[in-house]
Short mmCIF file of C-alpha atoms in Angstrom, two decimals:
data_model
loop_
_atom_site.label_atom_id
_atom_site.label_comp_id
_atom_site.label_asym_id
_atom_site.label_seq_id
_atom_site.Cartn_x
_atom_site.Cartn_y
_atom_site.Cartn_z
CA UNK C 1 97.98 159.27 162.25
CA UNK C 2 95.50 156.94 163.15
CA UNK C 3 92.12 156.00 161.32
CA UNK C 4 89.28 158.46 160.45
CA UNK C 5 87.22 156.56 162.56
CA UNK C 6 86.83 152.96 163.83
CA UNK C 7 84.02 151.91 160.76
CA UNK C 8 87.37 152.58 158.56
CA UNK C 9 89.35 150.26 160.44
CA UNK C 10 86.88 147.94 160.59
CA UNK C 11 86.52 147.88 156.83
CA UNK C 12 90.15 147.94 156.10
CA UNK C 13 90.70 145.07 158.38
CA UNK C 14 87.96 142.72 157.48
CA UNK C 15 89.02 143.07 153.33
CA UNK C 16 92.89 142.28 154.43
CA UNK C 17 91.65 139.28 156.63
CA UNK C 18 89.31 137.74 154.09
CA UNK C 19 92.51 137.66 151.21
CA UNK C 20 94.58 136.01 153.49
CA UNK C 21 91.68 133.66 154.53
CA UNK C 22 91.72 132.97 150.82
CA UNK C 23 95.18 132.13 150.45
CA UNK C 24 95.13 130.04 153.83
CA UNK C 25 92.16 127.66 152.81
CA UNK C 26 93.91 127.38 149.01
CA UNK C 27 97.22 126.15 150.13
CA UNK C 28 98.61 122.95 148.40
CA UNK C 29 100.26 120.13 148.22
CA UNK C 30 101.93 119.92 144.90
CA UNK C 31 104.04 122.21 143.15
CA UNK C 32 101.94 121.98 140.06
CA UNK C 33 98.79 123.89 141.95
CA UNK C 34 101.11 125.84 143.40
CA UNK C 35 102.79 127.26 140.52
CA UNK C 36 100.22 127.19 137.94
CA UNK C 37 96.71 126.02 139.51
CA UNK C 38 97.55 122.58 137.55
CA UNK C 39 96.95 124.73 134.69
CA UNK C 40 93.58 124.30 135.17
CA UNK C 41 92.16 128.05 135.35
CA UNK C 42 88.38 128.00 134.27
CA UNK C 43 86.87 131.08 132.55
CA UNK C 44 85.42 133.05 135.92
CA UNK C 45 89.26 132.95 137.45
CA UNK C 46 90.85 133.43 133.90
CA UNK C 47 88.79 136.70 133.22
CA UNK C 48 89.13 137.93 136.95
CA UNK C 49 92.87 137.62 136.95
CA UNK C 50 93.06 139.07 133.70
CA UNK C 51 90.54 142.20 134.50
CA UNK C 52 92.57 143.03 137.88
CA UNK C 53 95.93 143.52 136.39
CA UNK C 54 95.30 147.06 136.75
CA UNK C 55 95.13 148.64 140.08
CA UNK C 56 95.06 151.84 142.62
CA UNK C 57 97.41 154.49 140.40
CA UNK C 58 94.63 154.45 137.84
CA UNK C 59 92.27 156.50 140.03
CA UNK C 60 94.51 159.06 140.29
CA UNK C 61 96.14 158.88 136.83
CA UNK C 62 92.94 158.67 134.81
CA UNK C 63 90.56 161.13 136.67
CA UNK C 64 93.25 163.38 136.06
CA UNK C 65 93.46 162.81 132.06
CA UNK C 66 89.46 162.96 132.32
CA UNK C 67 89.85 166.04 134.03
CA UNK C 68 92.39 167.53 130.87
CA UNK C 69 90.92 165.37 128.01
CA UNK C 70 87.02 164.15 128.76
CA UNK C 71 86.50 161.74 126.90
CA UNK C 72 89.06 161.46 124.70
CA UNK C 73 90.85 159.93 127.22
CA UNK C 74 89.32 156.56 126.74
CA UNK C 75 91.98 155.90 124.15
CA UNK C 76 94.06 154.32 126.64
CA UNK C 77 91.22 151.59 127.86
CA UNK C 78 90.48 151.17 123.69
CA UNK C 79 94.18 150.57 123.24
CA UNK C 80 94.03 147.63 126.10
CA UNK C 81 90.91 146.17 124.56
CA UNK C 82 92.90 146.13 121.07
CA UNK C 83 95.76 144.57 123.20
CA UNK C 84 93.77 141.54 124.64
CA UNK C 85 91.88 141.10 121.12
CA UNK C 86 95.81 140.45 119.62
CA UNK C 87 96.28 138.17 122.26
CA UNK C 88 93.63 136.53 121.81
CA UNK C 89 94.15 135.92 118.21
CA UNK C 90 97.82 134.43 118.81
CA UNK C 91 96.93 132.90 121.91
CA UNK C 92 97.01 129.09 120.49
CA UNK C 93 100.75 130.15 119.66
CA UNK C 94 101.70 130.81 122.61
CA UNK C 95 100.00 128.03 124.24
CA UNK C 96 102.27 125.76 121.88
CA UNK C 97 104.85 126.22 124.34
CA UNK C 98 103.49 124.59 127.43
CA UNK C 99 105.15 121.21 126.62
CA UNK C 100 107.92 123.06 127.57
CA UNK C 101 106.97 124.10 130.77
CA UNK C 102 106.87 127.68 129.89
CA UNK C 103 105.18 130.76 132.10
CA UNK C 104 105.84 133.69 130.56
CA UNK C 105 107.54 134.81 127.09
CA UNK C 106 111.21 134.17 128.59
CA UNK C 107 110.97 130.88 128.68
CA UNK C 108 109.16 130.89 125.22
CA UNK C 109 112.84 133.00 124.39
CA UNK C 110 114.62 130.29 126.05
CA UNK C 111 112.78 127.13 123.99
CA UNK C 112 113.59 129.55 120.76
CA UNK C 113 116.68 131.69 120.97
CA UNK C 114 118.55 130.34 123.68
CA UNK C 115 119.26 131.51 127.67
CA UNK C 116 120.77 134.89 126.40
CA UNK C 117 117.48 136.05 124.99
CA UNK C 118 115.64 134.43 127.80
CA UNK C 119 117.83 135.93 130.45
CA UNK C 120 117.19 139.67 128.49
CA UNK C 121 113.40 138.90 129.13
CA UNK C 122 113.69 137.37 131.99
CA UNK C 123 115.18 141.15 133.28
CA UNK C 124 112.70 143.40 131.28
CA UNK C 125 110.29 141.71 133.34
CA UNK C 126 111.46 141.47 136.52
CA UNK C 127 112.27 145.77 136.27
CA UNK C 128 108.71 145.99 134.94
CA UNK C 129 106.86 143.67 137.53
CA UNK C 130 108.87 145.39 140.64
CA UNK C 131 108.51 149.06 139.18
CA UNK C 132 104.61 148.06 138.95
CA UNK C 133 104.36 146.89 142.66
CA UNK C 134 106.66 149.21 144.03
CA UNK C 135 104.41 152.03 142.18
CA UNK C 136 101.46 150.90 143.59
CA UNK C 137 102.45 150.59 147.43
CA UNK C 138 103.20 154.08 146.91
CA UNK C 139 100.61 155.68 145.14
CA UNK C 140 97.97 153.03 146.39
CA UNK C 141 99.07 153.86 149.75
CA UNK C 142 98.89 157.28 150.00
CA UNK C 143 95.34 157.40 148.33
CA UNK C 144 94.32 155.05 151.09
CA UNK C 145 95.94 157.48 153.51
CA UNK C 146 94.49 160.38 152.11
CA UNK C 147 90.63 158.26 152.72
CA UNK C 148 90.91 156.48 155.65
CA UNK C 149 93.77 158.59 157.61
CA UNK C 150 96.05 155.93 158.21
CA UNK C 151 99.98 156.50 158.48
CA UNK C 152 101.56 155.81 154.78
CA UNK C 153 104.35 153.65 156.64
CA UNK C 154 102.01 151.30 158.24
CA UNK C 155 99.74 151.06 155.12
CA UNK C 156 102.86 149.79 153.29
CA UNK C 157 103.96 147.51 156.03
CA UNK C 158 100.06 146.41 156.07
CA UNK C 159 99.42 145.82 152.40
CA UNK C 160 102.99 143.90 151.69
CA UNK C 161 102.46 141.57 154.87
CA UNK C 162 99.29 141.09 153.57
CA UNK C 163 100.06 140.04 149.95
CA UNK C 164 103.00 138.09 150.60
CA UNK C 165 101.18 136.01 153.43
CA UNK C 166 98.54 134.64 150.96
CA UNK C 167 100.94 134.19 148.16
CA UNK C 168 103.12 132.26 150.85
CA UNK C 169 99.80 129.77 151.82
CA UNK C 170 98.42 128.97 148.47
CA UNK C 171 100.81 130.29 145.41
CA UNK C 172 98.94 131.06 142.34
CA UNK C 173 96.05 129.16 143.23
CA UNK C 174 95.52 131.77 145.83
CA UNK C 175 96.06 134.57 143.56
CA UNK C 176 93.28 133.68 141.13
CA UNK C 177 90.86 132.88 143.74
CA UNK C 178 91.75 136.36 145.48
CA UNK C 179 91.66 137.94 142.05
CA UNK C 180 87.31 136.78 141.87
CA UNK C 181 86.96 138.68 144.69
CA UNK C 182 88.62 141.50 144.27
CA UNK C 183 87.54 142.19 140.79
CA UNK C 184 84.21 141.73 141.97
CA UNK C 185 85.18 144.46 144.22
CA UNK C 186 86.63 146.76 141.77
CA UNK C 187 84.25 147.07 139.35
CA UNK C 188 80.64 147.11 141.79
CA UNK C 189 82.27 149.51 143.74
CA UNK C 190 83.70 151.35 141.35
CA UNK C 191 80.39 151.48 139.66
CA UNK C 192 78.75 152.30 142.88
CA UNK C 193 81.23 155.73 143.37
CA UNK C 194 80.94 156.91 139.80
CA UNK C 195 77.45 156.62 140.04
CA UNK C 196 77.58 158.63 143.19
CA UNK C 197 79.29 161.32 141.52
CA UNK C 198 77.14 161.46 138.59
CA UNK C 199 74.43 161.88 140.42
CA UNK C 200 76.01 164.86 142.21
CA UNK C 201 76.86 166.68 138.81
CA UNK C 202 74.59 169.46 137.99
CA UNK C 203 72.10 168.18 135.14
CA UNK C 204 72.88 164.48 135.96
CA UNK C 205 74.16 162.00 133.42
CA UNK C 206 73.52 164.17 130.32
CA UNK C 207 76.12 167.08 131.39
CA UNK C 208 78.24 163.79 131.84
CA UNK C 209 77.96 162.70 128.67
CA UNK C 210 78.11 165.66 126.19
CA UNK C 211 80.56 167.61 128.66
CA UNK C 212 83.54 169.36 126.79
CA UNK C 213 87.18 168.41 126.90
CA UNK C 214 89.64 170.36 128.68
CA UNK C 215 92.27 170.23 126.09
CA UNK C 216 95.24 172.05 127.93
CA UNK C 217 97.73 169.95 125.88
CA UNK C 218 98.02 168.79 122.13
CA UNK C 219 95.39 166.04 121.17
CA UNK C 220 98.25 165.08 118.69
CA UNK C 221 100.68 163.08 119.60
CA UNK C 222 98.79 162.33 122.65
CA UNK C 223 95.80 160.35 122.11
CA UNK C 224 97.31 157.81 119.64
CA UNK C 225 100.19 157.47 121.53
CA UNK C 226 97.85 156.80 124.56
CA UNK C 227 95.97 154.39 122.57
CA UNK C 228 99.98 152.71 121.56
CA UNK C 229 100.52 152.76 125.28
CA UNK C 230 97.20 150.76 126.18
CA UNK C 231 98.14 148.25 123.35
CA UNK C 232 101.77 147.74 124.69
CA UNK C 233 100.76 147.77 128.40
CA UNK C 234 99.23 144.66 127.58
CA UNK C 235 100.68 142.92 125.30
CA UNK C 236 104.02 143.20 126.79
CA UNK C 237 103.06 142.37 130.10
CA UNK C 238 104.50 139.15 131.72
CA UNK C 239 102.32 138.23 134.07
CA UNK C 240 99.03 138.47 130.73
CA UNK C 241 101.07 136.01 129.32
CA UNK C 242 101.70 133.87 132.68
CA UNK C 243 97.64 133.72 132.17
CA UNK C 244 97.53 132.49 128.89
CA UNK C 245 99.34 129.75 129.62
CA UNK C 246 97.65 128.71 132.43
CA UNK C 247 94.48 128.71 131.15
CA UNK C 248 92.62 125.13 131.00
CA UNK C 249 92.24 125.08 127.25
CA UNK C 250 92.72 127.14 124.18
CA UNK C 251 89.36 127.94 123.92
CA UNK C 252 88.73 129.55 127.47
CA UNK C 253 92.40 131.64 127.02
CA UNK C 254 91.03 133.26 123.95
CA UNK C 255 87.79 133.89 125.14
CA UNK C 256 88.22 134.98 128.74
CA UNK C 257 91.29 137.49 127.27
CA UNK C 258 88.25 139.10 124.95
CA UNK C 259 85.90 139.45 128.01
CA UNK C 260 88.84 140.39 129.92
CA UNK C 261 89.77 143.08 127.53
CA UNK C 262 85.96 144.35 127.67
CA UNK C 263 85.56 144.20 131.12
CA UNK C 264 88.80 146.77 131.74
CA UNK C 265 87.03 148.78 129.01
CA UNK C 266 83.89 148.77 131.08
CA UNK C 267 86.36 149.76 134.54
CA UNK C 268 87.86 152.22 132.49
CA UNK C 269 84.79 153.71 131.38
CA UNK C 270 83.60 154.18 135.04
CA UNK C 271 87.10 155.51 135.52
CA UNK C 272 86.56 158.45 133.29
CA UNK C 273 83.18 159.24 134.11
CA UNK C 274 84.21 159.55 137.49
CA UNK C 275 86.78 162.04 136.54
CA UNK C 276 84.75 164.05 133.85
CA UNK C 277 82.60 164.59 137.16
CA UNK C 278 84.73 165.92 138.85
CA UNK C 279 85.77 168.02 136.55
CA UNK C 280 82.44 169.55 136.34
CA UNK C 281 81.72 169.84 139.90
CA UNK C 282 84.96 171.12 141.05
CA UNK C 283 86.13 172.81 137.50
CA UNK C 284 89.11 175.21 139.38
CA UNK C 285 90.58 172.33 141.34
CA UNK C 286 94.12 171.46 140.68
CA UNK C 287 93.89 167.98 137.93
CA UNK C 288 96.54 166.43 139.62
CA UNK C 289 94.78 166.53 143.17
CA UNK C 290 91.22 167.12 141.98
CA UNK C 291 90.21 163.40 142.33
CA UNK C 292 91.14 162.83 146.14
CA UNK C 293 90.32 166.30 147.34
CA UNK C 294 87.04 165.94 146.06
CA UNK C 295 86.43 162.48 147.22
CA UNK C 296 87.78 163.74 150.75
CA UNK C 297 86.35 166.28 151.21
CA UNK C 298 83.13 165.65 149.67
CA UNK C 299 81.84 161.52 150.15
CA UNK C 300 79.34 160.98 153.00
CA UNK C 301 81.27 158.66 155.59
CA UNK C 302 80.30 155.04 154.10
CA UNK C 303 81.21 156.25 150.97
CA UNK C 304 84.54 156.67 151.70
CA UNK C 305 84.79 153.63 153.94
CA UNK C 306 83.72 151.86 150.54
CA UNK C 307 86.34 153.88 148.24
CA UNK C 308 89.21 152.53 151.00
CA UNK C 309 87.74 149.12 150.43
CA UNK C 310 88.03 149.60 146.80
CA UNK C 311 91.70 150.73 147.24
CA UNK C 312 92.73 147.67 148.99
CA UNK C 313 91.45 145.59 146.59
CA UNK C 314 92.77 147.28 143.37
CA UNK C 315 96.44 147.52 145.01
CA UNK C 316 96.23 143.81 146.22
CA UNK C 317 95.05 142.51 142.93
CA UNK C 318 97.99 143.52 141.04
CA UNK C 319 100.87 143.59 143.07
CA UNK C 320 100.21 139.75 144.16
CA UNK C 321 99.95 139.40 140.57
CA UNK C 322 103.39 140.98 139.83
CA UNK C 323 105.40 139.21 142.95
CA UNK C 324 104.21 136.12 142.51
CA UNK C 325 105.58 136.59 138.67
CA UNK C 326 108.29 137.58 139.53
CA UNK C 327 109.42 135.10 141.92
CA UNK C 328 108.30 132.46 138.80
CA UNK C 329 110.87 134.63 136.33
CA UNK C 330 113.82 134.58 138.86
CA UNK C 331 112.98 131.10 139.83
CA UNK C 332 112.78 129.81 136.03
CA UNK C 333 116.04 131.95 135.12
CA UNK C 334 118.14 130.57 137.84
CA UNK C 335 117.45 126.58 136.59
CA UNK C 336 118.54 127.81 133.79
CA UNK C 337 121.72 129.37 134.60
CA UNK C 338 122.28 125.85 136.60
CA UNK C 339 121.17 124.02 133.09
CA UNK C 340 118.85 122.68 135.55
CA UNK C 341 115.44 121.67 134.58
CA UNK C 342 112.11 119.64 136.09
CA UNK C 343 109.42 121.32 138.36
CA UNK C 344 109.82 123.96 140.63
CA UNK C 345 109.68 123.17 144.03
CA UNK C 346 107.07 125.16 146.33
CA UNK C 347 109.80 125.86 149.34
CA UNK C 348 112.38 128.21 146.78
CA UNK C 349 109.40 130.21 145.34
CA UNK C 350 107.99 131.18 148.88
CA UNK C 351 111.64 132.04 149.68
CA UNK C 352 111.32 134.08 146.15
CA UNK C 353 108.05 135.79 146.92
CA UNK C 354 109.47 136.66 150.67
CA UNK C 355 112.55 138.27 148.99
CA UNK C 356 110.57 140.41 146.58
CA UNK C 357 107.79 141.31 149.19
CA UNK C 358 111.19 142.93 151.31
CA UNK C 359 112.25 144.68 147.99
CA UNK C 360 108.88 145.98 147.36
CA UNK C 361 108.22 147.39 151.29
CA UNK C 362 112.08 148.92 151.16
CA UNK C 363 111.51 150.35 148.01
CA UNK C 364 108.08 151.76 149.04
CA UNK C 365 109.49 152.90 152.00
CA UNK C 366 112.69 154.46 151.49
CA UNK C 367 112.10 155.34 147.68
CA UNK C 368 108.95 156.89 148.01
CA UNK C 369 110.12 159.94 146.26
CA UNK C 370 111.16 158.54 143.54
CA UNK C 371 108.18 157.88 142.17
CA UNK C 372 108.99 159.04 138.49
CA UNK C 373 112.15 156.22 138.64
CA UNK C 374 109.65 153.68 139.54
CA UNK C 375 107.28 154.73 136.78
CA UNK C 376 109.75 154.61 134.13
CA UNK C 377 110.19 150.77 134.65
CA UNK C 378 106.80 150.65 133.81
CA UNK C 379 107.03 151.51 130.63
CA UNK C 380 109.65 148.31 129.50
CA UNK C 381 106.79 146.82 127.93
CA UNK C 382 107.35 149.04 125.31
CA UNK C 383 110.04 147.14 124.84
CA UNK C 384 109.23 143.13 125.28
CA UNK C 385 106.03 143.97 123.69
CA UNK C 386 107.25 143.86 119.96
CA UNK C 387 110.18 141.54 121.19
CA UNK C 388 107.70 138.58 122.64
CA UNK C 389 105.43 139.29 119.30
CA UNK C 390 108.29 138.67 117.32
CA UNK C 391 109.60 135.20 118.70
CA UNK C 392 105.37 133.87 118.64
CA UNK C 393 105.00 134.83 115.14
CA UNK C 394 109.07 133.43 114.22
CA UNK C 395 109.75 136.92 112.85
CA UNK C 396 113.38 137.84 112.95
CA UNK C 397 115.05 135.50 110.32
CA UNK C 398 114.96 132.25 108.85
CA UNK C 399 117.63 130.25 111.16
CA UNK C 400 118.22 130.29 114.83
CA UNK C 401 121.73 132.39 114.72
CA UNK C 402 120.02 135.27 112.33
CA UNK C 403 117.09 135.48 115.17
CA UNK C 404 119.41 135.89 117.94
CA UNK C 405 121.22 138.74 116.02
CA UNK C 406 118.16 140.51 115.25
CA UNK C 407 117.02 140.08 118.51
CA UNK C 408 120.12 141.52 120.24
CA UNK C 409 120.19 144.74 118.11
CA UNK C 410 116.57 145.48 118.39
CA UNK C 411 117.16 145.22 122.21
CA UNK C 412 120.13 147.36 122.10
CA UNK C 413 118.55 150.01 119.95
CA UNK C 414 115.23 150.09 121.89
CA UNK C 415 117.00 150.14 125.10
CA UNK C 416 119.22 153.02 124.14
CA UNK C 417 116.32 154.91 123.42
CA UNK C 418 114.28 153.83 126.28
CA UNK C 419 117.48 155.83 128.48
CA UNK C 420 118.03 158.50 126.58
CA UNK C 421 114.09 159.30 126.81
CA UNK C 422 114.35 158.35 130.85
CA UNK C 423 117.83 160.57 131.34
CA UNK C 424 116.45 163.90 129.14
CA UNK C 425 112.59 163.77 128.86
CA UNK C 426 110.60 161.43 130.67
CA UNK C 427 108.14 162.03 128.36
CA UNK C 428 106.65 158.75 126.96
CA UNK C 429 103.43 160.16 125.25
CA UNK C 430 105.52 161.79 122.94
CA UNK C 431 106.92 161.73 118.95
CA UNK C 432 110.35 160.36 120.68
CA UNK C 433 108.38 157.01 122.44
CA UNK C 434 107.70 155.94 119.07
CA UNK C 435 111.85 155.95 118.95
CA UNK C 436 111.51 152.98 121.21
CA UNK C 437 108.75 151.18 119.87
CA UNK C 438 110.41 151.06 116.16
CA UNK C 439 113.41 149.79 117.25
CA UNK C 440 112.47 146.77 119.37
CA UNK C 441 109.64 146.38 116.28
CA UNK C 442 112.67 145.72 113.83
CA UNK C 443 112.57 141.67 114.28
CA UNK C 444 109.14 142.24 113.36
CA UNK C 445 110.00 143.41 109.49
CA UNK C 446 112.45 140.42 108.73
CA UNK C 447 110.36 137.24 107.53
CA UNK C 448 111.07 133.75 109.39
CA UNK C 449 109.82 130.69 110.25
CA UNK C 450 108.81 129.41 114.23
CA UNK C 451 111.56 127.17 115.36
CA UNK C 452 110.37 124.83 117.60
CA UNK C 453 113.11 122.58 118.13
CA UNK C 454 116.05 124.66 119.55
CA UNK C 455 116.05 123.79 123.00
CA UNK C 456 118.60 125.61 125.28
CA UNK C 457 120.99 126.96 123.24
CA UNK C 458 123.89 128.99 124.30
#
């Protein structure tokens, strides 16, 4: 199927080219801007790269909760402003550890606990970051199909050539110069459609605002474990953390993760609305599918030309986030396997990002289906959530050996339950999620001390 018409393609074309124009003109010489920007981020790129961790899924996931909850739904976007508020407070911890060349909380395990804790971070995160980009080619690509008519195959093929071409150019440096952009992106024209469809609602913003919530499901468990899951999304995300410690100072991490955290609150505010909107103008449409046969069927031509827009952008902004991460993890985790250490060198990560752009397009491709599979590794941050809180704050035990121990059984436990709930339910807004949470959360009960000066241990 080819595009609705040629303004689409147009559109579509011109936001793909101008990314990889971004990542052309950024490319550079040393493996320090490469891999970190020199660690130099200022507070526009921290706060833009922080903001666009979310992406295309949430159109469809949250004007569907709107639809059931109104809202109440918001709990999620409160629970990621909470998140990046905790962050923010601990941030200057975690920043300790860039002496040690460390990225993400794995190699803050490593400098800790040793390579065995590292290495059971190290593969939290690399499930989590390729369950979140493999998620969004699919979902992210079949909304854009759905708007601008073009062939789910070739939107995959489209969006991972894309990605991986910029990350190739200019690294990480390219990704938080794309990330301006394309947050700029998301939230105008995100503001721009909500709007629209306010506007379109019978009685205008105040039927918006004091509309009812379809409650077709208990408010209780749901809305504080929705809140829990905003909280954990963020704090146990690698790549938030890969942020932090690239950040140019203390000062500007804790700050732009605040503005960060109320920015997302803002996107998810627009979010909602759109869907509580929809919900009133279309109040018999399936929840599920109410958001993009609405915006199908109903949005005047340039609107939807500026929707596809806003697609590309929201998918692009997180899954070069989560490859390039990725890449960093596996590239990090194989020195030390090799007791290797020094800087990474440009020509193995591009090899790295090439290898989990192919994983990501395969996976898209052949795996559509199994979307729920894919969406399940999404939720390992309730795992390394409590875990990577636990090894800032020196939790765990007062020695080394005693950390490691605690460490390993609140991994076992949590991942136990993270299965069972994956085999039987897949239910992880429920009384049994908590299951998970507790158990990694253990380390978090046993008083310690921060120890600083344990190197690679076995």
């Amino acid at each position: 199927m080819g595009f609705h018409s040629i303004d689409f393609a147009i559109a579509v074309f011109l936001a793909l080219a101008s990314f990889v124009y971004i990542g052309w003109t950024h490319r550079c010489n040393t493996t320090d801007e490469y891999h970190s920007a020199a660690r130099s981020a200022g507070p526009w790129r921290t706060i833009a790269t922080l903001f666009t961790v979310v992406g295309a899924p949430h159109f469809a996931v949250f004007t569907t909760l709107a639809y059931f909850y109104g809202w109440l739904s918001l709990a999620f976007w409160a629970g990621t402003l909470t998140g990046f508020y905790i962050l923010s407070f601990i941030s200057k911890k975690i920043r300790g550890h860039i002496n040690r060349d460390a990225h993400s909380f794995a190699d803050i395990a490593a400098s800790e606990l040793g390579r065995g804790p590292a290495f059971i971070m190290t593969i939290c995160s690399v499930l989590f970051t390729v369950g979140v980009v493999v998620a969004q080619f699919i979902i992210g690509s079949k909304l854009l199909g759905a708007v601008t008519g073009l062939d789910y195959s070739y939107g995959v093929v489209l969006l991972v050539f894309t990605s991986v071409a910029y990350l190739y150019f200019g690294g990480y440096k390219a990704l938080i110069s794309t990330d301006v952009l394309q947050g700029f992106i998301m939230l105008a024209f995100t503001a721009v459609l909500a709007g629209f469809l306010i506007y379109n609602v019978k009685g205008g913003l105040p039927n918006v605002f004091y509309v009812e919530s379809y409650v077709r499901a208990p408010i209780v468990p749901f809305i504080p474990l929705l809140f829990m899951a905003g909280v954990l999304v963020v704090m146990g995300a690698p790549e938030i953390w890969q942020r932090i410690l690239s950040a140019r100072d203390d000062g500007i991490a804790r700050k732009s993760l605040r503005k960060a955290g109320f920015t997302m609150t803002v996107w998810g505010f627009l979010v909602v609305s759109m869907g509580i909107s929809i919900s009133i103008i279309s109040p018999d449409s399936v929840p599920a599918e109410a958001f993009i046969h609405y915006v199908t069927a109903e949005l005047p031509g340039w609107l939807l030309g500026v929707l596809g827009v806003l697609i590309i952008a929201a998918i692009l902004s997180t899954v070069d986030t989560e490859i390039f991460a990725s890449s960093i993890f596996a590239y990090k985790e194989i020195q030390r396997f090799r007791l290797q250490s020094g800087d990474l060198e440009i020509r193995y990560t591009q090899w790295l990002i090439v290898m989990f752009g192919l994983i990501s397009l395969f996976g898209a491709l052949l795996l559509s289906d199994l979307l729920a599979a894919w969406s399940v590794l999404l939720n390992m941050a309730y795992v390394t959530a409590p875990l990577a809180l636990c090894i800032v704050l020196g939790r765990g035990g007062s020695n080394a050996k005693i950390k490691r121990i605690s460490f390993y059984v609140s991994f076992t436990a949590s991942s136990l339950a993270f299965v069972y709930i994956a085999l039987t339910s897949n239910d992880y807004f429920s009384w049994h999620s908590l299951i998970v949470v507790v158990s990694a959360s253990l380390p978090l009960l046993i008083p310690g001390a921060r120890i600083s000066n344990v190197g690679n241990l076995p």
